[in-house]
PDB file of C-alpha atoms in Angstrom:
ATOM      1  CA  UNK A1481      19.749  49.105  13.731  1.00  0.00           C
ATOM      2  CA  UNK A1482      22.426  46.725  12.441  1.00  0.00           C
ATOM      3  CA  UNK A1483      21.925  44.434  15.424  1.00  0.00           C
ATOM      4  CA  UNK A1484      18.188  44.212  14.866  1.00  0.00           C
ATOM      5  CA  UNK A1485      18.707  43.416  11.184  1.00  0.00           C
ATOM      6  CA  UNK A1486      21.180  40.686  12.070  1.00  0.00           C
ATOM      7  CA  UNK A1487      18.672  39.057  14.442  1.00  0.00           C
ATOM      8  CA  UNK A1488      15.952  39.160  11.795  1.00  0.00           C
ATOM      9  CA  UNK A1489      18.293  37.517   9.281  1.00  0.00           C
ATOM     10  CA  UNK A1490      19.209  34.762  11.740  1.00  0.00           C
ATOM     11  CA  UNK A1491      15.549  34.139  12.547  1.00  0.00           C
ATOM     12  CA  UNK A1492      14.675  33.814   8.857  1.00  0.00           C
ATOM     13  CA  UNK A1493      17.482  31.328   8.333  1.00  0.00           C
ATOM     14  CA  UNK A1494      16.365  29.137  11.243  1.00  0.00           C
ATOM     15  CA  UNK A1495      12.748  29.038  10.106  1.00  0.00           C
ATOM     16  CA  UNK A1496      13.849  27.859   6.671  1.00  0.00           C
ATOM     17  CA  UNK A1497      16.048  25.069   8.018  1.00  0.00           C
ATOM     18  CA  UNK A1498      13.160  23.308   9.763  1.00  0.00           C
ATOM     19  CA  UNK A1499      10.966  22.768   6.671  1.00  0.00           C
ATOM     20  CA  UNK A1500      14.038  21.626   4.739  1.00  0.00           C
ATOM     21  CA  UNK A1501      14.794  18.998   7.357  1.00  0.00           C
ATOM     22  CA  UNK A1502      11.146  17.947   7.496  1.00  0.00           C
ATOM     23  CA  UNK A1503      11.036  17.660   3.734  1.00  0.00           C
ATOM     24  CA  UNK A1504      14.182  15.519   3.769  1.00  0.00           C
ATOM     25  CA  UNK A1505      12.602  13.211   6.339  1.00  0.00           C
ATOM     26  CA  UNK A1506       9.421  12.816   4.281  1.00  0.00           C
ATOM     27  CA  UNK A1507      11.448  12.239   1.118  1.00  0.00           C
ATOM     28  CA  UNK A1508      13.611   9.619   2.848  1.00  0.00           C
ATOM     29  CA  UNK A1509      10.523   7.882   4.237  1.00  0.00           C
ATOM     30  CA  UNK A1510       8.807   7.750   0.854  1.00  0.00           C
ATOM     31  CA  UNK A1511      11.883   6.621  -1.050  1.00  0.00           C
ATOM     32  CA  UNK A1512      12.813   3.870   1.408  1.00  0.00           C
ATOM     33  CA  UNK A1513       9.180   2.733   1.562  1.00  0.00           C
ATOM     34  CA  UNK A1514       9.117   2.505  -2.231  1.00  0.00           C
ATOM     35  CA  UNK A1515      12.291   0.401  -2.210  1.00  0.00           C
ATOM     36  CA  UNK A1516      10.625  -1.968   0.275  1.00  0.00           C
ATOM     37  CA  UNK A1517       7.221  -2.080  -1.446  1.00  0.00           C
ATOM     38  CA  UNK A1518       8.733  -2.738  -4.872  1.00  0.00           C
ATOM     39  CA  UNK A1519      10.957  -5.490  -3.478  1.00  0.00           C
ATOM     40  CA  UNK A1520      14.231  -3.694  -4.143  1.00  0.00           C
ATOM     41  CA  UNK A1521      14.947  -4.127  -0.447  1.00  0.00           C
ATOM     42  CA  UNK A1522      14.016  -7.756   0.092  1.00  0.00           C
ATOM     43  CA  UNK A1523      12.059  -8.998   3.121  1.00  0.00           C
ATOM     44  CA  UNK A1524      14.446  -9.912   5.924  1.00  0.00           C
ATOM     45  CA  UNK A1525      17.281  -7.701   4.611  1.00  0.00           C
ATOM     46  CA  UNK A1526      19.485  -5.984   7.163  1.00  0.00           C
ATOM     47  CA  UNK A1527      19.065  -2.200   7.012  1.00  0.00           C
ATOM     48  CA  UNK A1528      22.377  -0.346   6.994  1.00  0.00           C
ATOM     49  CA  UNK A1529      21.829   3.326   7.713  1.00  0.00           C
ATOM     50  CA  UNK A1530      25.091   4.514   6.107  1.00  0.00           C
ATOM     51  CA  UNK A1531      24.466   2.521   2.918  1.00  0.00           C
ATOM     52  CA  UNK A1532      20.933   3.873   2.618  1.00  0.00           C
ATOM     53  CA  UNK A1533      22.114   7.445   3.137  1.00  0.00           C
ATOM     54  CA  UNK A1534      24.655   7.021   0.359  1.00  0.00           C
ATOM     55  CA  UNK A1535      22.097   5.348  -1.909  1.00  0.00           C
ATOM     56  CA  UNK A1536      19.615   8.202  -1.436  1.00  0.00           C
ATOM     57  CA  UNK A1537      22.335  10.879  -1.473  1.00  0.00           C
ATOM     58  CA  UNK A1538      21.159  12.172   1.907  1.00  0.00           C
ATOM     59  CA  UNK A1539      22.637  12.750   5.324  1.00  0.00           C
ATOM     60  CA  UNK A1540      22.134  10.029   7.910  1.00  0.00           C
ATOM     61  CA  UNK A1541      19.826  12.147  10.113  1.00  0.00           C
ATOM     62  CA  UNK A1542      16.687  12.050   7.918  1.00  0.00           C
ATOM     63  CA  UNK A1543      17.428   8.436   6.962  1.00  0.00           C
ATOM     64  CA  UNK A1544      17.592   7.458  10.642  1.00  0.00           C
ATOM     65  CA  UNK A1545      14.301   9.253  11.289  1.00  0.00           C
ATOM     66  CA  UNK A1546      12.689   7.592   8.274  1.00  0.00           C
ATOM     67  CA  UNK A1547      13.765   4.138   9.452  1.00  0.00           C
ATOM     68  CA  UNK A1548      12.095   4.684  12.832  1.00  0.00           C
ATOM     69  CA  UNK A1549       8.979   6.029  11.091  1.00  0.00           C
ATOM     70  CA  UNK A1550       8.901   2.928   8.882  1.00  0.00           C
ATOM     71  CA  UNK A1551       9.261   0.789  12.003  1.00  0.00           C
ATOM     72  CA  UNK A1552       6.166   2.415  13.523  1.00  0.00           C
ATOM     73  CA  UNK A1553       4.216   1.620  10.343  1.00  0.00           C
ATOM     74  CA  UNK A1554       5.321  -2.011  10.188  1.00  0.00           C
ATOM     75  CA  UNK A1555       7.712  -1.946   7.211  1.00  0.00           C
ATOM     76  CA  UNK A1556      10.783  -2.368   9.426  1.00  0.00           C
ATOM     77  CA  UNK A1557      11.345  -4.553  12.463  1.00  0.00           C
ATOM     78  CA  UNK A1558      14.002  -4.598  15.162  1.00  0.00           C
ATOM     79  CA  UNK A1559      15.815  -7.927  15.255  1.00  0.00           C
ATOM     80  CA  UNK A1560      17.490  -8.661  18.590  1.00  0.00           C
ATOM     81  CA  UNK A1561      20.040 -11.267  19.550  1.00  0.00           C
ATOM     82  CA  UNK A1562      22.307 -11.697  22.558  1.00  0.00           C
ATOM     83  CA  UNK A1563      24.988  -9.224  21.487  1.00  0.00           C
ATOM     84  CA  UNK A1564      23.103  -6.532  19.558  1.00  0.00           C
ATOM     85  CA  UNK A1565      19.971  -5.460  17.743  1.00  0.00           C
ATOM     86  CA  UNK A1566      19.575  -4.447  14.108  1.00  0.00           C
ATOM     87  CA  UNK A1567      16.785  -3.196  11.882  1.00  0.00           C
ATOM     88  CA  UNK A1568      15.515  -5.470   9.124  1.00  0.00           C
ATOM     89  CA  UNK A1569      12.927  -5.171   6.373  1.00  0.00           C
ATOM     90  CA  UNK A1570       9.754  -6.772   7.755  1.00  0.00           C
ATOM     91  CA  UNK A1571       9.218 -10.343   6.502  1.00  0.00           C
ATOM     92  CA  UNK A1572       6.200 -11.244   4.384  1.00  0.00           C
ATOM     93  CA  UNK A1573       4.178 -13.749   6.390  1.00  0.00           C
ATOM     94  CA  UNK A1574       0.806 -15.408   6.039  1.00  0.00           C
ATOM     95  CA  UNK A1575      -0.347 -14.057   9.395  1.00  0.00           C
ATOM     96  CA  UNK A1576       0.578 -10.485   8.470  1.00  0.00           C
ATOM     97  CA  UNK A1577      -1.126 -10.784   5.057  1.00  0.00           C
ATOM     98  CA  UNK A1578      -4.340 -12.021   6.656  1.00  0.00           C
ATOM     99  CA  UNK A1579      -4.383  -9.101   9.078  1.00  0.00           C
ATOM    100  CA  UNK A1580      -3.620  -6.493   6.399  1.00  0.00           C
ATOM    101  CA  UNK A1581      -6.222  -7.836   3.973  1.00  0.00           C
ATOM    102  CA  UNK A1582      -8.845  -7.926   6.730  1.00  0.00           C
ATOM    103  CA  UNK A1583      -8.139  -4.290   7.623  1.00  0.00           C
ATOM    104  CA  UNK A1584      -8.167  -2.948   4.071  1.00  0.00           C
ATOM    105  CA  UNK A1585     -11.259  -5.000   3.211  1.00  0.00           C
ATOM    106  CA  UNK A1586     -13.163  -3.377   6.055  1.00  0.00           C
ATOM    107  CA  UNK A1587     -11.943   0.117   5.135  1.00  0.00           C
ATOM    108  CA  UNK A1588     -12.968  -0.315   1.503  1.00  0.00           C
ATOM    109  CA  UNK A1589     -16.257  -1.841   2.601  1.00  0.00           C
ATOM    110  CA  UNK A1590     -17.096   1.395   4.417  1.00  0.00           C
ATOM    111  CA  UNK A1591     -16.120   3.424   1.348  1.00  0.00           C
ATOM    112  CA  UNK A1592     -18.226   1.108  -0.793  1.00  0.00           C
ATOM    113  CA  UNK A1593     -21.285   2.011   1.251  1.00  0.00           C
ATOM    114  CA  UNK A1594     -20.601   5.634   0.431  1.00  0.00           C
ATOM    115  CA  UNK A1595     -20.465   4.862  -3.289  1.00  0.00           C
ATOM    116  CA  UNK A1596     -23.742   2.924  -3.145  1.00  0.00           C
ATOM    117  CA  UNK A1597     -25.493   5.910  -1.544  1.00  0.00           C
ATOM    118  CA  UNK A1598     -24.490   8.379  -4.262  1.00  0.00           C
ATOM    119  CA  UNK A1599     -27.106   9.731  -6.699  1.00  0.00           C
ATOM    120  CA  UNK A1600     -27.901   7.433  -9.616  1.00  0.00           C
ATOM    121  CA  UNK A1601     -26.086   9.462 -12.326  1.00  0.00           C
ATOM    122  CA  UNK A1602     -22.849   9.292 -10.313  1.00  0.00           C
ATOM    123  CA  UNK A1603     -23.286   5.591  -9.597  1.00  0.00           C
ATOM    124  CA  UNK A1604     -23.773   4.883 -13.300  1.00  0.00           C
ATOM    125  CA  UNK A1605     -20.611   6.763 -14.148  1.00  0.00           C
ATOM    126  CA  UNK A1606     -18.603   4.972 -11.459  1.00  0.00           C
ATOM    127  CA  UNK A1607     -20.055   1.583 -12.419  1.00  0.00           C
ATOM    128  CA  UNK A1608     -19.032   2.182 -16.007  1.00  0.00           C
ATOM    129  CA  UNK A1609     -15.436   2.910 -14.956  1.00  0.00           C
ATOM    130  CA  UNK A1610     -15.322  -0.122 -12.659  1.00  0.00           C
ATOM    131  CA  UNK A1611     -16.767  -2.381 -15.355  1.00  0.00           C
ATOM    132  CA  UNK A1612     -14.218  -1.201 -17.933  1.00  0.00           C
ATOM    133  CA  UNK A1613     -11.355  -2.044 -15.570  1.00  0.00           C
ATOM    134  CA  UNK A1614     -12.874  -5.420 -14.713  1.00  0.00           C
ATOM    135  CA  UNK A1615     -13.270  -6.260 -18.398  1.00  0.00           C
ATOM    136  CA  UNK A1616      -9.561  -5.629 -18.871  1.00  0.00           C
ATOM    137  CA  UNK A1617      -8.824  -8.083 -16.067  1.00  0.00           C
ATOM    138  CA  UNK A1618     -11.226 -10.590 -17.626  1.00  0.00           C
ATOM    139  CA  UNK A1619      -9.373 -10.258 -20.926  1.00  0.00           C
ATOM    140  CA  UNK A1620      -6.076 -11.072 -19.222  1.00  0.00           C
ATOM    141  CA  UNK A1621      -7.636 -13.997 -17.318  1.00  0.00           C
ATOM    142  CA  UNK A1622      -8.958 -15.496 -20.574  1.00  0.00           C
ATOM    143  CA  UNK A1623      -5.713 -14.878 -22.436  1.00  0.00           C
ATOM    144  CA  UNK A1624      -7.526 -12.856 -25.121  1.00  0.00           C
ATOM    145  CA  UNK A1625      -5.823  -9.526 -24.518  1.00  0.00           C
ATOM    146  CA  UNK A1626      -3.664  -7.636 -22.080  1.00  0.00           C
ATOM    147  CA  UNK A1627      -0.545  -8.658 -20.210  1.00  0.00           C
ATOM    148  CA  UNK A1628      -0.171 -10.302 -16.776  1.00  0.00           C
ATOM    149  CA  UNK A1629       2.155  -7.437 -15.923  1.00  0.00           C
ATOM    150  CA  UNK A1630      -0.851  -5.092 -15.990  1.00  0.00           C
ATOM    151  CA  UNK A1631      -2.886  -6.980 -13.389  1.00  0.00           C
ATOM    152  CA  UNK A1632      -1.603  -5.136 -10.349  1.00  0.00           C
ATOM    153  CA  UNK A1633      -2.107  -1.632 -11.766  1.00  0.00           C
ATOM    154  CA  UNK A1634      -5.616  -2.405 -13.081  1.00  0.00           C
ATOM    155  CA  UNK A1635      -6.733  -4.013  -9.831  1.00  0.00           C
ATOM    156  CA  UNK A1636      -5.324  -1.154  -7.771  1.00  0.00           C
ATOM    157  CA  UNK A1637      -7.119   1.392  -9.958  1.00  0.00           C
ATOM    158  CA  UNK A1638     -10.389  -0.530  -9.471  1.00  0.00           C
ATOM    159  CA  UNK A1639     -10.112  -0.346  -5.683  1.00  0.00           C
ATOM    160  CA  UNK A1640      -8.875   3.241  -5.659  1.00  0.00           C
ATOM    161  CA  UNK A1641     -12.010   4.326  -7.503  1.00  0.00           C
ATOM    162  CA  UNK A1642     -14.057   3.051  -4.576  1.00  0.00           C
ATOM    163  CA  UNK A1643     -11.967   5.139  -2.180  1.00  0.00           C
ATOM    164  CA  UNK A1644     -11.991   8.189  -4.462  1.00  0.00           C
ATOM    165  CA  UNK A1645     -15.771   8.365  -4.669  1.00  0.00           C
ATOM    166  CA  UNK A1646     -16.868   6.790  -1.392  1.00  0.00           C
ATOM    167  CA  UNK A1647     -14.352   7.756   1.294  1.00  0.00           C
ATOM    168  CA  UNK A1648     -14.048  10.950   3.316  1.00  0.00           C
ATOM    169  CA  UNK A1649     -10.709  12.550   4.280  1.00  0.00           C
ATOM    170  CA  UNK A1650     -10.169  10.434   7.410  1.00  0.00           C
ATOM    171  CA  UNK A1651     -10.953   7.131   5.683  1.00  0.00           C
ATOM    172  CA  UNK A1652      -8.802   8.117   2.709  1.00  0.00           C
ATOM    173  CA  UNK A1653      -5.861   8.776   5.041  1.00  0.00           C
ATOM    174  CA  UNK A1654      -6.305   5.426   6.803  1.00  0.00           C
ATOM    175  CA  UNK A1655      -6.507   3.608   3.474  1.00  0.00           C
ATOM    176  CA  UNK A1656      -3.436   5.422   2.162  1.00  0.00           C
ATOM    177  CA  UNK A1657      -1.459   4.233   5.167  1.00  0.00           C
ATOM    178  CA  UNK A1658      -2.369   0.549   4.787  1.00  0.00           C
ATOM    179  CA  UNK A1659      -2.472   0.209   0.981  1.00  0.00           C
ATOM    180  CA  UNK A1660       1.332   0.228   0.403  1.00  0.00           C
ATOM    181  CA  UNK A1661       1.725  -2.581   2.941  1.00  0.00           C
ATOM    182  CA  UNK A1662      -0.722  -4.790   1.048  1.00  0.00           C
ATOM    183  CA  UNK A1663       1.047  -3.775  -2.165  1.00  0.00           C
ATOM    184  CA  UNK A1664       4.212  -5.521  -0.938  1.00  0.00           C
ATOM    185  CA  UNK A1665       2.369  -8.847  -1.059  1.00  0.00           C
ATOM    186  CA  UNK A1666       0.663  -8.111  -4.358  1.00  0.00           C
ATOM    187  CA  UNK A1667       3.880  -7.207  -6.136  1.00  0.00           C
ATOM    188  CA  UNK A1668       5.951 -10.131  -4.882  1.00  0.00           C
ATOM    189  CA  UNK A1669       3.303 -12.852  -5.245  1.00  0.00           C
ATOM    190  CA  UNK A1670       1.008 -11.538  -8.029  1.00  0.00           C
ATOM    191  CA  UNK A1671       2.577 -13.615 -10.805  1.00  0.00           C
ATOM    192  CA  UNK A1672       1.673 -16.765  -8.882  1.00  0.00           C
ATOM    193  CA  UNK A1673      -2.004 -15.803  -8.444  1.00  0.00           C
ATOM    194  CA  UNK A1674      -2.845 -15.325 -12.129  1.00  0.00           C
ATOM    195  CA  UNK A1675      -4.588 -18.709 -12.392  1.00  0.00           C
ATOM    196  CA  UNK A1676      -7.198 -17.437  -9.918  1.00  0.00           C
ATOM    197  CA  UNK A1677      -7.712 -14.114 -11.673  1.00  0.00           C
ATOM    198  CA  UNK A1678     -11.116 -15.161 -13.055  1.00  0.00           C
ATOM    199  CA  UNK A1679     -12.356 -15.589  -9.469  1.00  0.00           C
ATOM    200  CA  UNK A1680     -11.305 -12.056  -8.602  1.00  0.00           C
ATOM    201  CA  UNK A1681     -13.125 -10.827 -11.715  1.00  0.00           C
ATOM    202  CA  UNK A1682     -16.321 -12.508 -10.484  1.00  0.00           C
ATOM    203  CA  UNK A1683     -15.908 -10.887  -7.072  1.00  0.00           C
ATOM    204  CA  UNK A1684     -15.488  -7.494  -8.741  1.00  0.00           C
ATOM    205  CA  UNK A1685     -18.679  -8.119 -10.711  1.00  0.00           C
ATOM    206  CA  UNK A1686     -20.581  -8.538  -7.426  1.00  0.00           C
ATOM    207  CA  UNK A1687     -19.211  -5.178  -6.255  1.00  0.00           C
ATOM    208  CA  UNK A1688     -20.307  -3.473  -9.472  1.00  0.00           C
ATOM    209  CA  UNK A1689     -23.814  -4.961  -9.295  1.00  0.00           C
ATOM    210  CA  UNK A1690     -24.191  -3.711  -5.750  1.00  0.00           C
ATOM    211  CA  UNK A1691     -23.193  -0.189  -6.821  1.00  0.00           C
ATOM    212  CA  UNK A1692     -25.664  -0.267  -9.713  1.00  0.00           C
ATOM    213  CA  UNK A1693     -28.463  -1.421  -7.411  1.00  0.00           C
ATOM    214  CA  UNK A1694     -27.629   1.174  -4.728  1.00  0.00           C
ATOM    215  CA  UNK A1695     -27.331  -1.732  -2.279  1.00  0.00           C
ATOM    216  CA  UNK A1696     -24.892  -0.499   0.366  1.00  0.00           C
ATOM    217  CA  UNK A1697     -24.896  -3.788   2.295  1.00  0.00           C
ATOM    218  CA  UNK A1698     -24.156  -5.797  -0.864  1.00  0.00           C
ATOM    219  CA  UNK A1699     -21.269  -3.524  -1.868  1.00  0.00           C
ATOM    220  CA  UNK A1700     -19.738  -3.593   1.600  1.00  0.00           C
ATOM    221  CA  UNK A1701     -19.995  -7.380   1.828  1.00  0.00           C
ATOM    222  CA  UNK A1702     -18.637  -7.901  -1.697  1.00  0.00           C
ATOM    223  CA  UNK A1703     -15.597  -5.716  -1.057  1.00  0.00           C
ATOM    224  CA  UNK A1704     -14.812  -7.418   2.243  1.00  0.00           C
ATOM    225  CA  UNK A1705     -15.171 -10.833   0.606  1.00  0.00           C
ATOM    226  CA  UNK A1706     -12.916  -9.824  -2.294  1.00  0.00           C
ATOM    227  CA  UNK A1707     -10.121  -9.041   0.143  1.00  0.00           C
ATOM    228  CA  UNK A1708     -10.787 -12.045   2.385  1.00  0.00           C
ATOM    229  CA  UNK A1709     -10.786 -14.410  -0.586  1.00  0.00           C
ATOM    230  CA  UNK A1710      -7.687 -12.626  -1.857  1.00  0.00           C
ATOM    231  CA  UNK A1711      -5.974 -13.405   1.441  1.00  0.00           C
ATOM    232  CA  UNK A1712      -6.946 -17.065   1.051  1.00  0.00           C
ATOM    233  CA  UNK A1713      -5.518 -17.186  -2.474  1.00  0.00           C
ATOM    234  CA  UNK A1714      -2.363 -15.481  -1.281  1.00  0.00           C
ATOM    235  CA  UNK A1715      -2.118 -17.913   1.636  1.00  0.00           C
ATOM    236  CA  UNK A1716      -2.077 -20.891  -0.735  1.00  0.00           C
ATOM    237  CA  UNK A1717       0.800 -19.320  -2.668  1.00  0.00           C
ATOM    238  CA  UNK A1718       2.744 -18.584   0.532  1.00  0.00           C
ATOM    239  CA  UNK A1719       2.215 -22.209   1.619  1.00  0.00           C
ATOM    240  CA  UNK A1720       3.840 -23.334  -1.629  1.00  0.00           C
ATOM    241  CA  UNK A1721       6.689 -20.836  -1.960  1.00  0.00           C
ATOM    242  CA  UNK A1722       7.236 -20.030   1.705  1.00  0.00           C
ATOM    243  CA  UNK A1723       7.228 -16.831   3.710  1.00  0.00           C
ATOM    244  CA  UNK A1724       9.809 -14.367   2.488  1.00  0.00           C
ATOM    245  CA  UNK A1725      12.335 -12.961   4.911  1.00  0.00           C
ATOM    246  CA  UNK A1726      11.201 -14.981   7.930  1.00  0.00           C
ATOM    247  CA  UNK A1727      13.942 -17.618   7.775  1.00  0.00           C
TER     248      UNK A1727
END
C-alpha cells in the first residue's frame, strides 16, 4: 500500500511541474516581448540570455525558450559572422513596416466587413464609439484638447473595436499575433507622425461612414487604405530619421 501511495505522490508532482514550466515560458515570452515592443530593448541590441534571466528573476531555461519563440514570430533575429552567431532584437526597417501594415490592414479589412454586416442597432452603437474616439484624435490634431501622448492608445482602441465586433476567434488570434509587431513602429515613431494626424482622422471618418451605411466593401477598403497610408507616413519618417537597429 505504501508503495502505491508513493507512486501516486510522484505522479502528482510531475504533472504539476509541467504547467509551471509552461507558465514560466509564457511569462518570459510576454515580458521580453513587452520590453521589445515598448523600446526598452532597443532594435539591434544583443540579447544576453543570462542578463535577461536575471532581469526577469527567472531561470535560463524558460528565457531560452522564449527567445526562440520570439525569433519564430519575428521579434528576434540571429546575427551571424565568421566566428559566431548571436541573437539580436529585430531592427525596425521600412521594408518590414510595409509588410506588417499590409498584413494587419487586410486582417482588419476582413473584420470590418463583419462589422458592416451587423444589425443596424449594433452598427449604430459601434459607430458612436468609433466616432467618439476619432473626435478625441481630432481634438489632439487641432491642438484644442488632449495630449499627443494619448494618440497611440486612442488609435489602438479604435482599431481594436473593429476586431472586437467584426472578427471571429481565428481572425482575432491572427490579429493578436501581428498587432504587437506593428506597435513597435507606432511607439518609436509616433511622436514624429503627429503632423499627419488630421489625415488619419479623415481616414477613420471614411471607416465610420461605411459602418453606418452597412457598406462592407467601403469599410474593408477604408481600413486597408488607413494602414497603407499609415505605412507611407511612417516610411517618410524612417527616411528622415533612419532605420533603427539596422546599422
